[in-house]
Short mmCIF file of C-alpha atoms in Angstrom, two decimals:
data_model
loop_
_atom_site.label_atom_id
_atom_site.label_comp_id
_atom_site.label_asym_id
_atom_site.label_seq_id
_atom_site.Cartn_x
_atom_site.Cartn_y
_atom_site.Cartn_z
CA MET A 9 -8.49 5.21 79.14
CA LYS A 10 -5.17 3.36 79.44
CA PRO A 11 -4.86 -0.20 78.27
CA ASP A 12 -4.34 -1.65 81.94
CA ASN A 13 -7.62 0.11 82.97
CA ARG A 14 -9.47 -1.54 80.06
CA SER A 15 -7.84 -4.97 80.94
CA ARG A 16 -8.84 -4.48 84.65
CA LYS A 17 -12.47 -3.78 83.60
CA ALA A 18 -12.59 -6.74 81.29
CA ILE A 19 -11.10 -9.04 84.09
CA CYS A 20 -13.68 -7.64 86.52
CA ALA A 21 -16.63 -8.33 84.25
CA ASP A 22 -15.39 -11.86 83.22
CA ASP A 23 -14.80 -12.67 86.86
CA LEU A 24 -18.23 -11.26 87.98
CA ARG A 25 -20.03 -13.14 85.32
CA ARG A 26 -18.27 -16.35 86.45
CA LYS A 27 -19.04 -16.03 90.15
CA VAL A 28 -22.73 -15.28 89.23
CA LEU A 29 -22.95 -18.38 87.05
CA THR A 30 -21.41 -20.46 89.35
CA GLU A 31 -23.42 -19.12 92.31
CA GLU A 32 -20.15 -17.91 94.26
CA LEU A 33 -22.21 -14.80 94.20
CA GLU A 34 -25.66 -16.19 95.15
CA PRO A 35 -29.19 -14.96 93.45
CA GLY A 36 -30.27 -11.86 95.16
CA VAL A 37 -27.24 -10.74 96.90
CA TYR A 38 -26.27 -6.93 96.82
CA LEU A 39 -22.70 -6.19 95.57
CA ASP A 40 -20.57 -3.95 97.55
CA GLU A 41 -18.90 -1.38 95.16
CA THR A 42 -16.39 -0.20 97.66
CA GLU A 43 -15.12 -3.96 98.05
CA LEU A 44 -15.42 -4.63 94.14
CA SER A 45 -13.31 -1.48 93.36
CA GLU A 46 -10.61 -2.59 96.00
CA SER A 47 -10.75 -6.29 94.90
CA TYR A 48 -10.26 -5.58 91.04
CA GLY A 49 -8.15 -2.60 91.58
CA ILE A 50 -10.50 -0.11 89.60
CA SER A 51 -12.22 2.97 90.63
CA ARG A 52 -15.87 3.40 91.00
CA PRO A 53 -16.85 5.08 87.78
CA PRO A 54 -15.35 2.13 85.55
CA LEU A 55 -16.86 -0.41 88.06
CA ARG A 56 -20.30 1.09 87.60
CA GLU A 57 -19.72 0.78 83.65
CA VAL A 58 -19.03 -2.94 84.11
CA LEU A 59 -22.10 -3.19 86.34
CA ARG A 60 -24.35 -1.33 83.87
CA GLN A 61 -22.86 -3.78 81.23
CA LEU A 62 -23.70 -6.75 83.28
CA ALA A 63 -27.20 -5.49 84.02
CA GLY A 64 -27.81 -5.09 80.36
CA GLU A 65 -26.81 -8.79 79.98
CA GLY A 66 -29.04 -10.00 82.58
CA TYR A 67 -26.42 -10.92 85.36
CA VAL A 68 -27.40 -8.08 87.79
CA VAL A 69 -30.29 -5.76 88.63
CA LEU A 70 -29.49 -2.10 89.32
CA HIS A 71 -31.58 -0.42 91.91
CA GLU A 72 -31.65 3.46 92.66
CA ASN A 73 -29.99 4.10 95.85
CA ARG A 74 -29.38 0.32 96.71
CA GLY A 75 -26.76 -0.42 93.97
CA ALA A 76 -26.33 -3.71 91.97
CA GLN A 77 -28.12 -6.95 92.98
CA VAL A 78 -27.20 -10.34 91.41
CA ALA A 79 -30.13 -11.36 89.38
CA PRO A 80 -32.72 -12.99 91.63
CA MET A 81 -34.35 -16.40 90.90
CA THR A 82 -37.81 -16.35 92.02
CA HIS A 83 -40.68 -18.92 91.43
CA LYS A 84 -42.10 -16.63 88.72
CA THR A 85 -38.57 -16.50 86.97
CA LEU A 86 -38.40 -20.28 87.01
CA ARG A 87 -41.86 -20.74 85.57
CA ASN A 88 -41.09 -18.31 82.77
CA PHE A 89 -37.75 -19.86 82.30
CA PHE A 90 -39.46 -23.43 81.92
CA VAL A 91 -42.11 -21.97 79.32
CA ALA A 92 -39.65 -20.03 77.18
CA ALA A 93 -36.49 -22.13 77.13
CA PRO A 94 -37.64 -24.97 74.53
CA MET A 95 -38.92 -22.33 72.04
CA ILE A 96 -35.81 -20.11 72.26
CA TYR A 97 -33.36 -23.11 72.21
CA ALA A 98 -35.13 -24.52 69.07
CA ALA A 99 -35.26 -21.10 67.26
CA VAL A 100 -31.47 -20.32 67.91
CA THR A 101 -30.23 -23.74 67.11
CA ARG A 102 -32.30 -23.74 63.65
CA LEU A 103 -30.72 -20.42 62.73
CA ALA A 104 -27.32 -21.70 63.88
CA ALA A 105 -27.60 -24.61 61.38
CA GLU A 106 -28.44 -22.16 58.64
CA HIS A 107 -25.84 -19.55 59.29
CA ALA A 108 -22.85 -21.16 61.03
CA THR A 109 -19.36 -20.40 59.51
CA ARG A 110 -16.25 -22.75 59.33
CA ALA A 111 -14.57 -20.71 62.16
CA GLN A 112 -17.51 -20.94 64.41
CA ILE A 113 -18.05 -24.69 63.94
CA ALA A 114 -14.27 -25.14 64.83
CA ARG A 115 -14.87 -23.14 68.01
CA LEU A 116 -17.82 -25.16 68.92
CA LYS A 117 -15.75 -28.36 68.49
CA GLU A 118 -13.02 -27.00 70.62
CA THR A 119 -15.51 -25.93 73.33
CA GLN A 120 -16.99 -29.45 73.17
CA ARG A 121 -13.55 -31.06 73.78
CA SER A 122 -13.30 -28.66 76.90
CA PHE A 123 -16.72 -29.65 78.02
CA ARG A 124 -15.96 -33.38 78.01
CA ALA A 125 -12.74 -32.70 79.87
CA ALA A 126 -14.77 -30.92 82.56
CA ILE A 127 -17.01 -33.90 82.83
CA ALA A 128 -14.08 -36.05 83.17
CA SER A 129 -12.48 -33.95 85.79
CA GLY A 130 -15.71 -33.93 88.11
CA ASN A 131 -15.67 -30.41 88.24
CA ALA A 132 -19.13 -29.02 88.56
CA ALA A 133 -18.26 -25.49 87.91
CA ASP A 134 -16.18 -26.13 84.82
CA ARG A 135 -18.83 -28.36 83.61
CA ALA A 136 -21.43 -25.69 83.90
CA LEU A 137 -19.33 -22.92 82.41
CA TRP A 138 -18.31 -24.94 79.40
CA ASN A 139 -21.86 -26.13 78.76
CA GLN A 140 -22.91 -22.44 78.91
CA ARG A 141 -20.07 -21.58 76.57
CA PHE A 142 -21.24 -24.42 74.09
CA HIS A 143 -24.74 -23.03 73.74
CA SER A 144 -23.40 -19.40 73.62
CA VAL A 145 -21.40 -20.30 70.47
CA ILE A 146 -24.59 -21.69 69.12
CA GLY A 147 -26.22 -18.32 69.82
CA GLU A 148 -23.32 -16.62 68.05
CA MET A 149 -24.10 -18.81 64.94
CA ALA A 150 -27.69 -17.84 64.92
CA ASP A 151 -26.49 -14.14 64.44
CA ASN A 152 -29.92 -12.69 65.51
CA GLU A 153 -29.90 -9.60 67.59
CA PHE A 154 -33.38 -10.34 68.83
CA LEU A 155 -32.88 -13.94 70.14
CA MET A 156 -29.37 -13.57 71.51
CA PRO A 157 -30.35 -11.41 74.53
CA SER A 158 -33.13 -13.96 75.46
CA LEU A 159 -30.64 -16.71 74.99
CA ARG A 160 -28.03 -15.22 77.19
CA ARG A 161 -30.61 -14.63 79.91
CA LEU A 162 -31.80 -18.22 79.72
CA LEU A 163 -28.22 -19.42 79.90
CA ILE A 164 -27.51 -17.55 83.06
CA ASP A 165 -30.28 -19.16 84.91
CA HIS A 166 -29.88 -22.57 83.34
CA THR A 167 -26.29 -22.54 84.55
CA ARG A 168 -27.12 -21.46 87.89
CA ILE A 169 -30.04 -24.07 88.41
CA GLY A 170 -27.38 -26.66 87.00
CA MET A 171 -25.02 -25.54 89.57
CA THR A 172 -27.56 -26.22 92.40
CA PHE A 173 -28.71 -29.86 91.46
CA TYR A 174 -25.76 -31.25 89.66
CA ASN A 175 -23.69 -33.82 91.51
CA PRO A 176 -21.13 -35.72 89.45
CA ARG A 177 -20.86 -38.47 92.21
CA LYS A 178 -24.45 -39.58 91.60
CA GLU A 179 -24.91 -42.24 88.98
CA ALA A 180 -28.01 -40.66 87.57
CA MET A 181 -26.23 -37.32 87.15
CA ALA A 182 -23.41 -39.14 85.47
CA CYS A 183 -25.52 -40.61 82.94
CA VAL A 184 -27.39 -37.53 82.18
CA SER A 185 -23.94 -35.76 81.38
CA ALA A 186 -22.94 -38.69 79.14
CA ILE A 187 -26.26 -38.35 77.06
CA ALA A 188 -25.83 -34.40 76.96
CA ALA A 189 -22.30 -34.71 75.93
CA ASN A 190 -23.25 -37.05 73.11
CA GLN A 191 -26.20 -34.67 72.09
CA HIS A 192 -23.55 -32.01 71.79
CA ASP A 193 -21.47 -34.08 69.34
CA ASP A 194 -24.99 -34.54 67.54
CA PHE A 195 -25.43 -30.57 67.61
CA ILE A 196 -22.08 -30.01 65.91
CA ALA A 197 -22.75 -32.86 63.16
CA LEU A 198 -26.30 -31.33 62.50
CA ILE A 199 -24.97 -27.64 62.37
CA GLU A 200 -21.95 -28.76 60.14
CA ALA A 201 -24.40 -30.45 57.93
CA GLY A 202 -26.83 -27.61 57.69
CA ASP A 203 -29.79 -29.81 58.92
CA ALA A 204 -31.89 -26.91 60.36
CA ASP A 205 -35.05 -29.06 61.08
CA ALA A 206 -33.06 -31.91 62.83
CA ALA A 207 -31.04 -29.29 64.87
CA ALA A 208 -34.20 -27.76 66.24
CA ASP A 209 -35.71 -30.97 67.10
CA LEU A 210 -32.44 -31.90 68.88
CA ALA A 211 -32.63 -28.81 70.92
CA VAL A 212 -35.99 -29.67 72.09
CA ALA A 213 -34.77 -33.17 73.04
CA HIS A 214 -31.65 -31.60 74.77
CA TRP A 215 -33.93 -29.26 76.77
CA GLU A 216 -36.03 -32.03 77.81
CA LEU A 217 -33.08 -33.84 79.15
CA SER A 218 -32.45 -30.94 81.45
CA ARG A 219 -35.97 -30.18 82.03
CA VAL A 220 -36.60 -33.39 83.71
CA GLN A 221 -33.67 -33.25 85.93
CA ILE A 222 -34.39 -29.78 86.99
CA GLU A 223 -38.06 -30.19 87.59
CA SER A 224 -37.49 -33.16 89.88
CA PHE A 225 -35.14 -31.07 91.90
CA VAL A 226 -37.01 -27.77 92.21
CA THR A 227 -40.66 -29.27 92.41
CA PRO A 228 -41.75 -30.70 95.88
CA GLU A 229 -43.21 -34.00 95.72
CA SER A 230 -46.55 -32.59 96.84
CA ILE A 231 -46.62 -30.55 93.63
CA HIS A 232 -47.56 -32.32 90.57
CA ILE A 233 -47.90 -29.46 88.04
CA PRO A 234 -45.01 -29.62 85.70
CA LEU A 235 -43.05 -26.21 85.67
CA GLY A 236 -43.23 -26.34 81.71
CA ARG A 237 -47.04 -26.09 81.48
CA ALA A 238 -49.39 -23.64 82.61
CA PRO A 239 -51.79 -24.77 85.31
CA GLY A 240 -55.10 -26.12 84.08
CA VAL A 241 -53.80 -27.04 80.57
CA GLU A 242 -54.18 -30.86 81.18
CA GLU A 243 -57.67 -30.39 82.81
CA GLN A 244 -58.90 -28.24 79.83
CA ARG A 245 -57.64 -30.84 77.38
CA ALA A 246 -59.47 -33.78 79.27
CA ALA A 247 -62.56 -31.69 79.37
CA SER A 248 -62.67 -31.35 75.81
#
């Protein structure tokens, strides 16, 4: 395969990831292969290779005779997301503190600078993408082939949900962003120090910051069951 074809495939894959994460391609929509081929200047076979790659990463779902669909976000998906997120984030961050290299820490610091710049600019898409990148770098540090696919899938929906509710003009959102940015600095310090326990604890606290904001947005006021717990848990505890 010629270098320019490989470059076009890479551009196509990266751009489709970006469009999914920022919801330029909305959850559940089907992709038009003819339109994509023309848009990115690649033929159908390499495009289908890209779509298979994105399906493996969790960005799209492939359906026989119907093509590629942007990964949907159903109520079940959200419930499972809220249950799995704190466990996976904590495990990944713990391993990152144990295994991070100097080069990876330098990359995390550079990503954090870009994240803060995105917050300062008020660009919601840039903020979401740099936040996703920050936690992806932590995943690379963890160096665990079993956790990384789960982390990647979590970050896809976490980023998309964030795009839905984040508004930099709201004072509460600005406050949350400032706290999140400071926690990112703490992540870097703890990972650099190799403090795995504290890094894992911070991951849970960092998730909780997101959970409260997301839950208040996606749960109607009439529904009082938090999305992070299974129904009936509190009642069972009270009865015991």
